[in-house]
Short mmCIF file of C-alpha atoms in Angstrom, two decimals:
data_model
loop_
_atom_site.label_atom_id
_atom_site.label_comp_id
_atom_site.label_asym_id
_atom_site.label_seq_id
_atom_site.Cartn_x
_atom_site.Cartn_y
_atom_site.Cartn_z
CA MET A 1 -4.61 48.49 -4.75
CA ALA A 2 -6.46 45.37 -6.67
CA MET A 3 -4.14 43.80 -9.92
CA THR A 4 -5.88 44.08 -13.20
CA LEU A 5 -5.63 40.74 -15.33
CA ILE A 6 -3.10 42.58 -17.14
CA ASP A 7 -1.31 42.63 -14.47
CA HIS A 8 -1.45 39.28 -12.86
CA PHE A 9 -0.12 37.88 -16.22
CA ALA A 10 3.11 40.19 -16.42
CA GLU A 11 3.48 38.93 -12.78
CA LEU A 12 2.66 35.52 -14.09
CA ARG A 13 5.19 35.72 -16.79
CA THR A 14 7.68 37.50 -14.18
CA ARG A 15 7.56 34.24 -11.85
CA LEU A 16 8.09 32.31 -15.04
CA PHE A 17 11.09 33.75 -16.58
CA VAL A 18 12.51 33.77 -13.02
CA SER A 19 11.96 29.76 -12.71
CA LEU A 20 13.04 28.72 -15.90
CA GLY A 21 16.32 30.63 -15.50
CA ALA A 22 16.69 28.56 -12.07
CA TRP A 23 16.29 25.61 -14.10
CA VAL A 24 18.49 25.94 -16.42
CA VAL A 25 21.61 27.72 -14.31
CA ALA A 26 20.77 24.20 -12.37
CA SER A 27 21.04 22.02 -15.28
CA GLY A 28 23.93 23.47 -16.50
CA LEU A 29 25.50 22.67 -13.15
CA ALA A 30 24.40 18.97 -13.64
CA PHE A 31 25.18 19.13 -17.19
CA ALA A 32 29.16 19.27 -15.89
CA PHE A 33 28.84 16.19 -13.53
CA ARG A 34 26.59 14.42 -15.82
CA PHE A 35 29.16 11.35 -15.68
CA ALA A 36 28.79 11.11 -11.91
CA LEU A 37 24.79 11.23 -12.51
CA LEU A 38 25.07 9.05 -15.23
CA ASP A 39 26.84 6.27 -12.69
CA TRP A 40 24.68 7.02 -10.00
CA LEU A 41 21.50 5.96 -12.36
CA LYS A 42 23.34 2.50 -13.62
CA ALA A 43 23.85 1.91 -10.46
CA PRO A 44 20.87 -0.66 -10.10
CA LEU A 45 21.48 -2.68 -13.13
CA PRO A 46 23.35 -5.63 -13.06
CA ALA A 47 27.23 -5.40 -13.00
CA ALA A 48 27.75 -7.32 -15.62
CA MET A 49 25.36 -5.34 -18.14
CA THR A 50 26.20 -2.64 -19.90
CA LEU A 51 24.65 0.91 -21.50
CA ASN A 52 24.52 1.31 -25.31
CA TYR A 53 23.26 3.75 -27.81
CA PHE A 54 22.09 3.21 -31.23
CA SER A 55 22.05 6.38 -32.52
CA ILE A 56 24.73 9.94 -33.34
CA LEU A 57 21.97 11.59 -31.02
CA GLU A 58 21.43 9.51 -28.04
CA PRO A 59 24.51 9.58 -25.97
CA PHE A 60 23.39 13.83 -25.84
CA VAL A 61 19.91 13.37 -25.56
CA ALA A 62 20.16 11.18 -22.45
CA SER A 63 23.18 13.70 -21.04
CA MET A 64 20.39 16.69 -21.69
CA GLN A 65 17.43 14.16 -20.00
CA ILE A 66 19.48 13.77 -16.89
CA SER A 67 20.76 17.12 -16.58
CA ALA A 68 17.25 18.34 -17.00
CA PHE A 69 15.77 16.44 -14.60
CA ALA A 70 19.14 17.30 -11.90
CA GLY A 71 17.73 20.52 -12.61
CA VAL A 72 14.53 20.87 -11.41
CA VAL A 73 15.31 18.84 -7.87
CA ILE A 74 18.20 21.56 -7.36
CA ALA A 75 16.22 24.58 -8.75
CA SER A 76 12.56 22.87 -7.08
CA PRO A 77 13.14 25.38 -3.91
CA LEU A 78 13.24 28.79 -5.85
CA ILE A 79 10.78 27.34 -8.69
CA VAL A 80 8.51 26.82 -6.00
CA SER A 81 9.06 30.23 -4.07
CA GLN A 82 7.76 31.51 -7.18
CA ILE A 83 4.54 29.99 -7.43
CA TRP A 84 4.12 30.65 -3.94
CA ALA A 85 4.85 34.41 -4.79
CA PHE A 86 2.39 34.34 -7.29
CA ILE A 87 -0.35 33.29 -4.95
CA ALA A 88 0.36 34.71 -1.59
CA PRO A 89 -1.73 37.96 -3.04
CA GLY A 90 -4.45 36.12 -2.62
CA LEU A 91 -4.49 34.44 0.41
CA TYR A 92 -4.65 35.59 3.85
CA ARG A 93 -2.27 37.28 5.88
CA GLU A 94 -2.35 34.86 8.43
CA GLU A 95 -1.70 31.85 5.65
CA ARG A 96 1.79 33.34 3.98
CA ARG A 97 3.22 32.74 7.20
CA TYR A 98 2.75 28.83 6.08
CA ALA A 99 5.47 29.99 2.84
CA VAL A 100 8.57 28.60 4.45
CA PRO A 101 7.71 25.49 5.04
CA PHE A 102 5.26 25.22 2.37
CA ILE A 103 8.34 25.57 0.25
CA LEU A 104 10.94 23.83 2.23
CA PHE A 105 8.69 20.87 2.42
CA THR A 106 7.18 20.64 -1.34
CA ALA A 107 10.76 20.53 -2.35
CA LEU A 108 11.66 17.85 0.27
CA ALA A 109 8.68 16.02 -0.58
CA PHE A 110 9.69 15.54 -4.27
CA THR A 111 13.08 14.41 -3.69
CA ILE A 112 11.49 12.09 -0.95
CA GLY A 113 9.44 10.37 -3.74
CA VAL A 114 12.54 10.17 -6.38
CA ALA A 115 15.03 8.95 -3.85
CA PHE A 116 11.63 6.51 -2.44
CA ALA A 117 12.02 4.96 -6.03
CA TYR A 118 15.49 4.81 -6.79
CA TYR A 119 16.61 3.27 -3.30
CA VAL A 120 13.17 0.76 -2.39
CA VAL A 121 10.96 0.18 -5.89
CA LEU A 122 13.89 -0.21 -8.60
CA PRO A 123 15.91 -2.43 -6.72
CA PHE A 124 12.96 -5.27 -6.73
CA THR A 125 11.34 -3.94 -10.20
CA LEU A 126 14.82 -4.04 -12.35
CA PRO A 127 16.18 -7.01 -11.28
CA ILE A 128 12.51 -9.20 -12.55
CA LEU A 129 11.82 -7.06 -15.38
CA LEU A 130 15.37 -8.42 -17.25
CA GLY A 131 15.08 -11.44 -15.48
CA PHE A 132 11.99 -12.81 -17.73
CA LEU A 133 13.75 -14.68 -20.09
CA GLY A 134 16.38 -16.17 -17.93
CA THR A 135 19.77 -17.03 -19.29
CA GLU A 136 17.71 -17.70 -22.95
CA ALA A 137 18.31 -14.10 -23.95
CA GLN A 138 21.60 -11.50 -23.58
CA GLY A 139 20.25 -8.08 -22.45
CA LEU A 140 21.61 -5.06 -24.89
CA LEU A 141 20.23 -1.51 -23.44
CA SER A 142 19.76 1.63 -25.23
CA ILE A 143 21.24 4.24 -22.76
CA GLY A 144 18.34 6.48 -24.08
CA ARG A 145 15.25 4.34 -23.40
CA TYR A 146 16.93 3.50 -19.83
CA ILE A 147 17.50 6.58 -18.44
CA GLN A 148 14.39 7.90 -19.69
CA SER A 149 12.29 4.96 -18.11
CA LEU A 150 14.18 5.38 -14.59
CA LEU A 151 13.61 9.66 -14.94
CA THR A 152 10.01 8.79 -15.82
CA LEU A 153 9.56 6.60 -12.54
CA MET A 154 11.44 9.13 -10.63
CA GLY A 155 9.35 11.82 -11.70
CA VAL A 156 6.26 10.25 -10.95
CA PHE A 157 7.17 8.75 -7.23
CA GLY A 158 8.25 12.75 -6.76
CA LEU A 159 4.96 14.07 -7.74
CA MET A 160 3.45 11.21 -6.10
CA PHE A 161 4.75 12.64 -2.53
CA GLU A 162 3.75 15.95 -2.98
CA MET A 163 0.23 14.92 -2.25
CA PRO A 164 0.01 15.86 1.23
CA VAL A 165 1.51 18.82 1.09
CA LEU A 166 -0.30 20.11 -2.01
CA GLY A 167 -3.18 18.77 -0.05
CA TYR A 168 -2.89 21.00 2.77
CA LEU A 169 -2.02 24.10 0.86
CA LEU A 170 -5.37 23.85 -0.94
CA ALA A 171 -7.67 23.16 2.28
CA ARG A 172 -6.17 26.32 2.97
CA ILE A 173 -7.39 28.33 0.45
CA GLY A 174 -10.55 26.78 0.68
CA ILE A 175 -10.52 24.60 -2.72
CA LEU A 176 -10.21 21.22 -1.41
CA ARG A 177 -12.29 19.22 1.84
CA ALA A 178 -11.68 15.85 3.53
CA LYS A 179 -15.34 15.69 2.92
CA ILE A 180 -15.20 14.97 -0.97
CA MET A 181 -11.84 13.23 -0.78
CA LEU A 182 -13.49 10.46 1.60
CA GLN A 183 -16.35 10.82 -1.07
CA TYR A 184 -14.06 9.62 -4.00
CA ARG A 185 -11.79 7.09 -1.46
CA ARG A 186 -12.84 4.65 -3.87
CA TRP A 187 -12.41 5.82 -6.60
CA SER A 188 -8.78 7.11 -5.67
CA VAL A 189 -8.60 3.56 -5.21
CA VAL A 190 -9.22 2.34 -8.49
CA VAL A 191 -7.23 5.13 -10.26
CA GLY A 192 -4.06 4.34 -7.72
CA LEU A 193 -4.27 0.65 -8.67
CA VAL A 194 -4.40 1.57 -12.82
CA LEU A 195 -1.93 3.75 -12.35
CA ALA A 196 0.46 1.17 -10.83
CA ALA A 197 -0.54 -0.90 -13.23
CA ILE A 198 0.86 1.27 -15.75
CA ILE A 199 3.82 2.08 -13.93
CA THR A 200 5.05 -1.43 -13.18
CA PRO A 201 3.92 -3.24 -16.29
CA THR A 202 4.85 -6.97 -15.02
CA ALA A 203 3.14 -9.72 -13.60
CA ASP A 204 5.14 -9.73 -10.26
CA PRO A 205 2.57 -8.44 -7.06
CA PHE A 206 5.37 -7.56 -5.34
CA ASN A 207 6.52 -5.14 -7.45
CA PHE A 208 2.89 -3.69 -8.29
CA ALA A 209 2.12 -3.50 -4.55
CA LEU A 210 5.24 -1.33 -4.22
CA VAL A 211 3.78 1.32 -6.45
CA ALA A 212 0.15 0.78 -5.07
CA ILE A 213 0.91 1.04 -1.53
CA PRO A 214 2.13 4.21 -1.61
CA LEU A 215 -0.40 6.07 -3.38
CA VAL A 216 -3.26 4.71 -1.26
CA VAL A 217 -1.37 5.39 1.68
CA LEU A 218 -0.21 8.81 0.65
CA TYR A 219 -3.66 9.33 -0.38
CA GLU A 220 -5.28 8.39 2.91
CA LEU A 221 -2.31 11.09 4.40
CA THR A 222 -3.90 13.77 2.53
CA ILE A 223 -7.09 13.14 4.12
CA VAL A 224 -5.80 13.40 7.59
CA VAL A 225 -3.42 16.64 6.22
CA VAL A 226 -6.53 18.25 4.84
CA ARG A 227 -8.58 17.60 8.12
CA VAL A 228 -6.25 19.23 10.30
CA SER A 229 -6.09 22.65 7.86
CA GLN A 230 -9.91 22.06 8.05
CA ARG A 231 -9.55 22.33 11.67
CA LYS A 232 -7.43 24.87 12.12
CA GLU A 233 -9.11 26.67 9.60
CA ARG A 234 -12.85 26.52 11.79
CA HIS A 235 -10.82 28.57 14.71
CA GLY A 236 -10.78 31.55 12.83
CA SER A 237 -8.18 33.79 11.49
CA GLU A 238 -7.15 36.88 13.28
CA ASP A 239 -7.01 38.98 10.07
CA PRO A 240 -9.96 37.27 8.42
CA LYS A 241 -9.12 39.43 4.89
CA PRO A 242 -6.45 39.27 2.48
CA SER A 243 -3.97 42.26 2.36
#
């Protein structure tokens, strides 16, 4: 039986509550390990540099930011599964069998993006940003701003690495086509360069390339993934009607 608009809103509310609950529980678990997580986030800094706070609430806010971000990473498989459960009724029966791969690869792609930012981009970016004035000035980092900057960078890369997975899903649904992506390829390069300049506001071309190149490569990879998805779609489905 077809769902009414009210039914869809009720279903969406349920999925949002489950996702929010999973995120809150995962964030609470991460909060218990906030000191270990903070040590991990401090690792890219020079050994002699410490983090400082300049307001009463700053340590608490920084702890909540760390816990909330870790909670997203931990709860991402369940959150993605709720997204899939919401859109699955509108998919073909053949397409629904991609549920488990989609959930796993979405969570994995986000984690890989976070790891890429932490282990590849930060070790090259931070020394240059902190060393512009050499020994002429001593750094006094705010823990709040430092944590916010790092988590923003890792979150952006996590979302960037979702492009191929989401591209495959949108292509299977029929929303995205490789032809359209090819038409906007030049614009995608321009947008990628602009985003890279915003994410790494330095004059160093190497750090700029660390962000720009993955963006362009991921876009090209998404085109390939969409083409593969379309090729599978042209072969036909055993069950051409949603059920």
